[in-house]
mmCIF file of C-alpha atoms in Angstrom:
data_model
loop_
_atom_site.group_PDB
_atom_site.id
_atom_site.type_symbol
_atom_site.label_atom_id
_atom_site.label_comp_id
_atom_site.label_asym_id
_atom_site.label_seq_id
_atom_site.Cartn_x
_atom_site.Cartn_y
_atom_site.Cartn_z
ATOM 1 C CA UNK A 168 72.788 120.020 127.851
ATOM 2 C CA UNK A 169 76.120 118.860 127.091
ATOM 3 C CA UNK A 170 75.105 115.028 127.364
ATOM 4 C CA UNK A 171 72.201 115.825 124.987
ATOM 5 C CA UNK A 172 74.207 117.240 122.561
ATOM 6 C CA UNK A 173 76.637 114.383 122.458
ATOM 7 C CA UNK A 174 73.926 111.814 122.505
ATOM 8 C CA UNK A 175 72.748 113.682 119.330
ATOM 9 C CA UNK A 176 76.699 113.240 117.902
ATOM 10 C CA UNK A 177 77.095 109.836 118.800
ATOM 11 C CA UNK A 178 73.869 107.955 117.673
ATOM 12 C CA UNK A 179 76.492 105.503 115.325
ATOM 13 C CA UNK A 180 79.514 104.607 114.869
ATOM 14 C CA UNK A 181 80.012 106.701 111.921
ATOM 15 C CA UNK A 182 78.555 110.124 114.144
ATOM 16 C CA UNK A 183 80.745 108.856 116.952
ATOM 17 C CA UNK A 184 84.201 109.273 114.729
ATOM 18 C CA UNK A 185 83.341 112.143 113.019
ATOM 19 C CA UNK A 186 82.463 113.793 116.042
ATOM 20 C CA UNK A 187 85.930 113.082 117.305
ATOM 21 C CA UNK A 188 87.305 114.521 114.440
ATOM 22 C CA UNK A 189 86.513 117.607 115.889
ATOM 23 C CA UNK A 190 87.564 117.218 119.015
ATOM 24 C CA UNK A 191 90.709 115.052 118.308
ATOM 25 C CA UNK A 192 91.883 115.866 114.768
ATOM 26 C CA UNK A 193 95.374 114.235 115.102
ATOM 27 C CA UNK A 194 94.272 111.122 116.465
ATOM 28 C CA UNK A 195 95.214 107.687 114.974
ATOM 29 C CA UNK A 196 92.470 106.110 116.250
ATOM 30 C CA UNK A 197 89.831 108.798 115.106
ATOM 31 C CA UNK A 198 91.256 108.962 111.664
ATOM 32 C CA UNK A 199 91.875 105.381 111.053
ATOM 33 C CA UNK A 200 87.973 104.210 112.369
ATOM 34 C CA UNK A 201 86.607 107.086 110.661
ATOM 35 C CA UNK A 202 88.464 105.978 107.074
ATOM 36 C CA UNK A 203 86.884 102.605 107.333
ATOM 37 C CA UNK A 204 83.852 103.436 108.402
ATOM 38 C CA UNK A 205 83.903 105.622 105.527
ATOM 39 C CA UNK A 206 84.484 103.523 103.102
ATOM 40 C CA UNK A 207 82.093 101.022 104.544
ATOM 41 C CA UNK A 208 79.918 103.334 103.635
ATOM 42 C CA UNK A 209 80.472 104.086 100.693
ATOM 43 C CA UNK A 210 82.230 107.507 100.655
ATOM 44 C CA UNK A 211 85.916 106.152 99.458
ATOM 45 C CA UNK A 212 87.055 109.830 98.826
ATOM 46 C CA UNK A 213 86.645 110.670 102.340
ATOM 47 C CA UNK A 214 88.042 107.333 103.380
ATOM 48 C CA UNK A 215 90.661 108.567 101.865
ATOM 49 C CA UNK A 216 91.245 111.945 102.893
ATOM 50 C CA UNK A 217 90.834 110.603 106.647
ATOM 51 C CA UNK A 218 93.487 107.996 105.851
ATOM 52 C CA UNK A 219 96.222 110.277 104.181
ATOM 53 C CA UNK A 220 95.844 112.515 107.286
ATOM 54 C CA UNK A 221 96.751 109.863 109.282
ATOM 55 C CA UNK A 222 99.771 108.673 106.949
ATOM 56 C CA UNK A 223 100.472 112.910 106.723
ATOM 57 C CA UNK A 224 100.499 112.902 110.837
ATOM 58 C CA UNK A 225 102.068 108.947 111.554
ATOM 59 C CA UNK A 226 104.121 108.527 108.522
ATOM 60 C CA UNK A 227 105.074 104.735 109.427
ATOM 61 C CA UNK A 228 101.652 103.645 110.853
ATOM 62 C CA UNK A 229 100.547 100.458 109.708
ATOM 63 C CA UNK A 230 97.064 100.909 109.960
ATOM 64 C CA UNK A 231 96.969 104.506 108.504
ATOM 65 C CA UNK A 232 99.339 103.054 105.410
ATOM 66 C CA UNK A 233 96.787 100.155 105.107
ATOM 67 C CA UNK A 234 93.462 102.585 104.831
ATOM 68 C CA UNK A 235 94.637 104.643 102.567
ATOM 69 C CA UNK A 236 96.356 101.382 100.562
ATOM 70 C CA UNK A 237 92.763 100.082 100.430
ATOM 71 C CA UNK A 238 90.856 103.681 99.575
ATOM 72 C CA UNK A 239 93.296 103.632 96.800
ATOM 73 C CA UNK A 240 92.690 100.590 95.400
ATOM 74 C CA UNK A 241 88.770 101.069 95.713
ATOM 75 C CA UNK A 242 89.194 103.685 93.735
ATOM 76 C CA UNK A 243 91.080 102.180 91.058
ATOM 77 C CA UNK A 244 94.627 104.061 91.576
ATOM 78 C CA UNK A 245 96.486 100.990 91.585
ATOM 79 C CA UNK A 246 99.743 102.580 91.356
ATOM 80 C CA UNK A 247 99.275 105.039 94.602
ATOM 81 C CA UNK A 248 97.961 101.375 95.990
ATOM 82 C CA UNK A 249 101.047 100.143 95.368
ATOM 83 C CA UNK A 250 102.963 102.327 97.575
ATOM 84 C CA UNK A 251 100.712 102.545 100.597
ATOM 85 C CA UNK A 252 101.870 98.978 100.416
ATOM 86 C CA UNK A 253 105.236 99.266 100.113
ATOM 87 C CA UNK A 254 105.644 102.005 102.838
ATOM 88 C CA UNK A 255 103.689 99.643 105.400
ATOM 89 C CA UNK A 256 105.853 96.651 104.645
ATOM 90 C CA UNK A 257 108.943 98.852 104.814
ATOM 91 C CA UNK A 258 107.673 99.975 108.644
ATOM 92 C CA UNK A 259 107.056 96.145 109.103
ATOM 93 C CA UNK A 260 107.978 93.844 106.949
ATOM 94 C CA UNK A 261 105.770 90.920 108.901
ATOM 95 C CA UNK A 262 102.739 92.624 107.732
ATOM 96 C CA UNK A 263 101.372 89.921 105.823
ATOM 97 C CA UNK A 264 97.826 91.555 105.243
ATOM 98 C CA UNK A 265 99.427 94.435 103.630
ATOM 99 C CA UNK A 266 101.314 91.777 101.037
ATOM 100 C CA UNK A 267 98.028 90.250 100.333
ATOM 101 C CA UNK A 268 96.450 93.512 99.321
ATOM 102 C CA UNK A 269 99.395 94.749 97.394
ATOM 103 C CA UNK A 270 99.117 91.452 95.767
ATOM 104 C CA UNK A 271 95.393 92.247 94.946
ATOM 105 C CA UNK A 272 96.420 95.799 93.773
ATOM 106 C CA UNK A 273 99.004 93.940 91.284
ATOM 107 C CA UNK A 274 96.459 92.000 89.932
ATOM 108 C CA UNK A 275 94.219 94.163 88.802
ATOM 109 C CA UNK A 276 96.687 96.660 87.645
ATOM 110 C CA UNK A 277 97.125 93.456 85.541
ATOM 111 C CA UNK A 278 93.479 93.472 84.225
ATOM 112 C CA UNK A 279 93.730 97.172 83.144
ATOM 113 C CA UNK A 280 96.872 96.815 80.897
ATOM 114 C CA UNK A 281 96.996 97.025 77.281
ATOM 115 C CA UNK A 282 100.207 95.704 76.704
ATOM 116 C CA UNK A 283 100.888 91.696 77.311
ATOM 117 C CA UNK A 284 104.175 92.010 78.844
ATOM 118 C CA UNK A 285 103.200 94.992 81.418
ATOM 119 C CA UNK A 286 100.450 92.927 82.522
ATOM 120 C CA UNK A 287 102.202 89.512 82.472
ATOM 121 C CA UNK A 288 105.066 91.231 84.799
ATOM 122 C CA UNK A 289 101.979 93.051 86.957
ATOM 123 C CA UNK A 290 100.944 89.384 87.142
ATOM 124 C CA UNK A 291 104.060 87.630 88.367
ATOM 125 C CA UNK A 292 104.245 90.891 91.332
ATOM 126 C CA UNK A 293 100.571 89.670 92.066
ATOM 127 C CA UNK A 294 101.704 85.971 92.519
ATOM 128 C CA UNK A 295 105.096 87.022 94.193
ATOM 129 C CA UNK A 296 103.168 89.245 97.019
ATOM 130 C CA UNK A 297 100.048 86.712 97.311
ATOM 131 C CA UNK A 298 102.437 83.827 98.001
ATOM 132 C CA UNK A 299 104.469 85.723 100.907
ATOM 133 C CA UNK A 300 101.028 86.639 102.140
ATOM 134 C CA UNK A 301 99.844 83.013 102.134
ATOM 135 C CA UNK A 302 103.098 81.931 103.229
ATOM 136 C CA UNK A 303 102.740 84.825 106.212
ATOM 137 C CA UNK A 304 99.598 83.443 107.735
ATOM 138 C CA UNK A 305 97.150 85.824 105.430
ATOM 139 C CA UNK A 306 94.922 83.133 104.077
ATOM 140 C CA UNK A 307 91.859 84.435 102.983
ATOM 141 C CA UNK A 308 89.471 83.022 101.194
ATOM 142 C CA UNK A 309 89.937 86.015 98.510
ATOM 143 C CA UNK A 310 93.415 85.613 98.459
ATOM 144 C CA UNK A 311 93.665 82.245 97.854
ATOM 145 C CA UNK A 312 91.247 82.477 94.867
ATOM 146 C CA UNK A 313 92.940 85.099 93.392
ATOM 147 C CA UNK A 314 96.006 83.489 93.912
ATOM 148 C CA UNK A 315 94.734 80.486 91.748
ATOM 149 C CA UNK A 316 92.774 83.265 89.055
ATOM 150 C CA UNK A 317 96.434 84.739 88.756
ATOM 151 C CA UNK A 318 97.902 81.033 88.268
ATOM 152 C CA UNK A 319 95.237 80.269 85.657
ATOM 153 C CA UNK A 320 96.407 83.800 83.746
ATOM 154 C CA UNK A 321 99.908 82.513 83.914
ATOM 155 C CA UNK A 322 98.906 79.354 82.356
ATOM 156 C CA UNK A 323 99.400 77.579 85.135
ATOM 157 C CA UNK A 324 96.563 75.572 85.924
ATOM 158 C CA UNK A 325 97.611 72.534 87.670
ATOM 159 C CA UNK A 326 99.084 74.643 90.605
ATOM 160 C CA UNK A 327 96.046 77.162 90.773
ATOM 161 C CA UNK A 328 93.813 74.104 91.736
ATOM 162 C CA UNK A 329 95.695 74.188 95.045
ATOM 163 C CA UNK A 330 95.163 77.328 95.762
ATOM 164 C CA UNK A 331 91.063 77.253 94.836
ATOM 165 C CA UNK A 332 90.065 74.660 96.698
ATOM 166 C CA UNK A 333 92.394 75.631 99.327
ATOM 167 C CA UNK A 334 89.578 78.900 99.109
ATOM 168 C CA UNK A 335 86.981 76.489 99.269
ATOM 169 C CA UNK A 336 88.057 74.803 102.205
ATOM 170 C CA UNK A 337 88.482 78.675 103.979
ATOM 171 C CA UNK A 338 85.406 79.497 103.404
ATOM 172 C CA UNK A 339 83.656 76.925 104.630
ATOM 173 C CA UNK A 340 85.809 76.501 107.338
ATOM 174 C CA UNK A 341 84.885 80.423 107.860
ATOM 175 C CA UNK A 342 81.192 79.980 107.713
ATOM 176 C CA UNK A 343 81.041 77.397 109.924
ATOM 177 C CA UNK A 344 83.388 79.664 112.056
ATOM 178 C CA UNK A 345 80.700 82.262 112.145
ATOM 179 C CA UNK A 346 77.439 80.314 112.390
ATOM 180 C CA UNK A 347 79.218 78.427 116.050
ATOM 181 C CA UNK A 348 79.519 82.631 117.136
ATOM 182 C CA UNK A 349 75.641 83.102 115.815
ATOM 183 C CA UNK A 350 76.223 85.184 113.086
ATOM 184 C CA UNK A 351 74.189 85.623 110.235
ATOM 185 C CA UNK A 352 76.000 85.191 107.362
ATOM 186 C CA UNK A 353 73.918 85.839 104.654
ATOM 187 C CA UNK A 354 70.553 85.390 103.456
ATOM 188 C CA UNK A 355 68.904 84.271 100.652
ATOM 189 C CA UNK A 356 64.833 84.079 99.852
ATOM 190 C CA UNK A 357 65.347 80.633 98.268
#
């Protein structure tokens, strides 16, 4: 009976976590899969929720600083973003994902201001965290791009060619990555 019933609970990923939730509702592992997951699909708020229980429980875990960081920014709260951020580079400072993101949560914190100067200094954080992200290892294709987008709002063109075809040259260097493992990467009915 007992196998039955857990068969039942653990027909995805998604059933798998949030099963465990009940069984193991402290654990790191439970709480951070079960935030992405999530958010993958689609539920954000409870990405959230699963991801501040995790900061509540493992204050200076990475990974639980990181989901919420994200679930944050999907929703828009730039600000609350911001610290997730700043609390997971303050537990490690090598973190260079989390620099990249709080880069990304800069800029568009950027994009929502009214005022030139707010967003011009939102800007320059946005350049100051993509570049130690970039600098860090944390090249992705995203993050270069924005990295040149930011640039180009600083009127600084010349230097944000760099950083899009360096974007260019990720991503195809990342599709051709994926199609030597076999994965599909996308499909198109052209």
């Amino acid at each position: 009976m007992r196998v039955i019933s857990r068969n039942l609970d653990w027909h995805d990923e998604y059933s798998l976590y949030k099963s465990g939730l009940e069984v193991c509702p402290r654990s790191l592992k439970v709480l951070t899969n079960f935030a992405l997951l999530s958010m993958a699909r689609g539920d954000v708020e409870q990405g959230l929720k699963a991801a501040l229980r995790a900061v509540e429980i493992y204050p200076a875990q990475v990974a639980a600083l990181i989901n919420a960081g994200v679930a944050y920014q999907k929703l828009g709260r730039y600000a609350e973003s911001v610290d997730m951020f700043q609390r997971c580079l303050q537990a490690d400072a090598s973190m260079a994902k989390a620099a990249g993101y709080m880069g990304v949560s800069y800029y568009h914190w950027a994009a929502e201001q009214s005022d030139a100067a707010a967003g011009k200094i939102l800007r320059d954080e946005a350049l100051t965290f993509f570049t130690r992200a970039i600098e860090s290892g944390f090249q992705a294709p995203s993050i270069l791009h924005l990295t040149g987008s930011v640039l180009i709002e600083l009127n600084r063109p010349e230097e944000s060619i760099v950083y899009f075809d360096a974007a260019l040259r990720q991503s195809v260097n990342y599709a051709a990555y994926y199609q030597h493992k076999g994965c599909l990467l996308y499909t198109s009915d052209a």
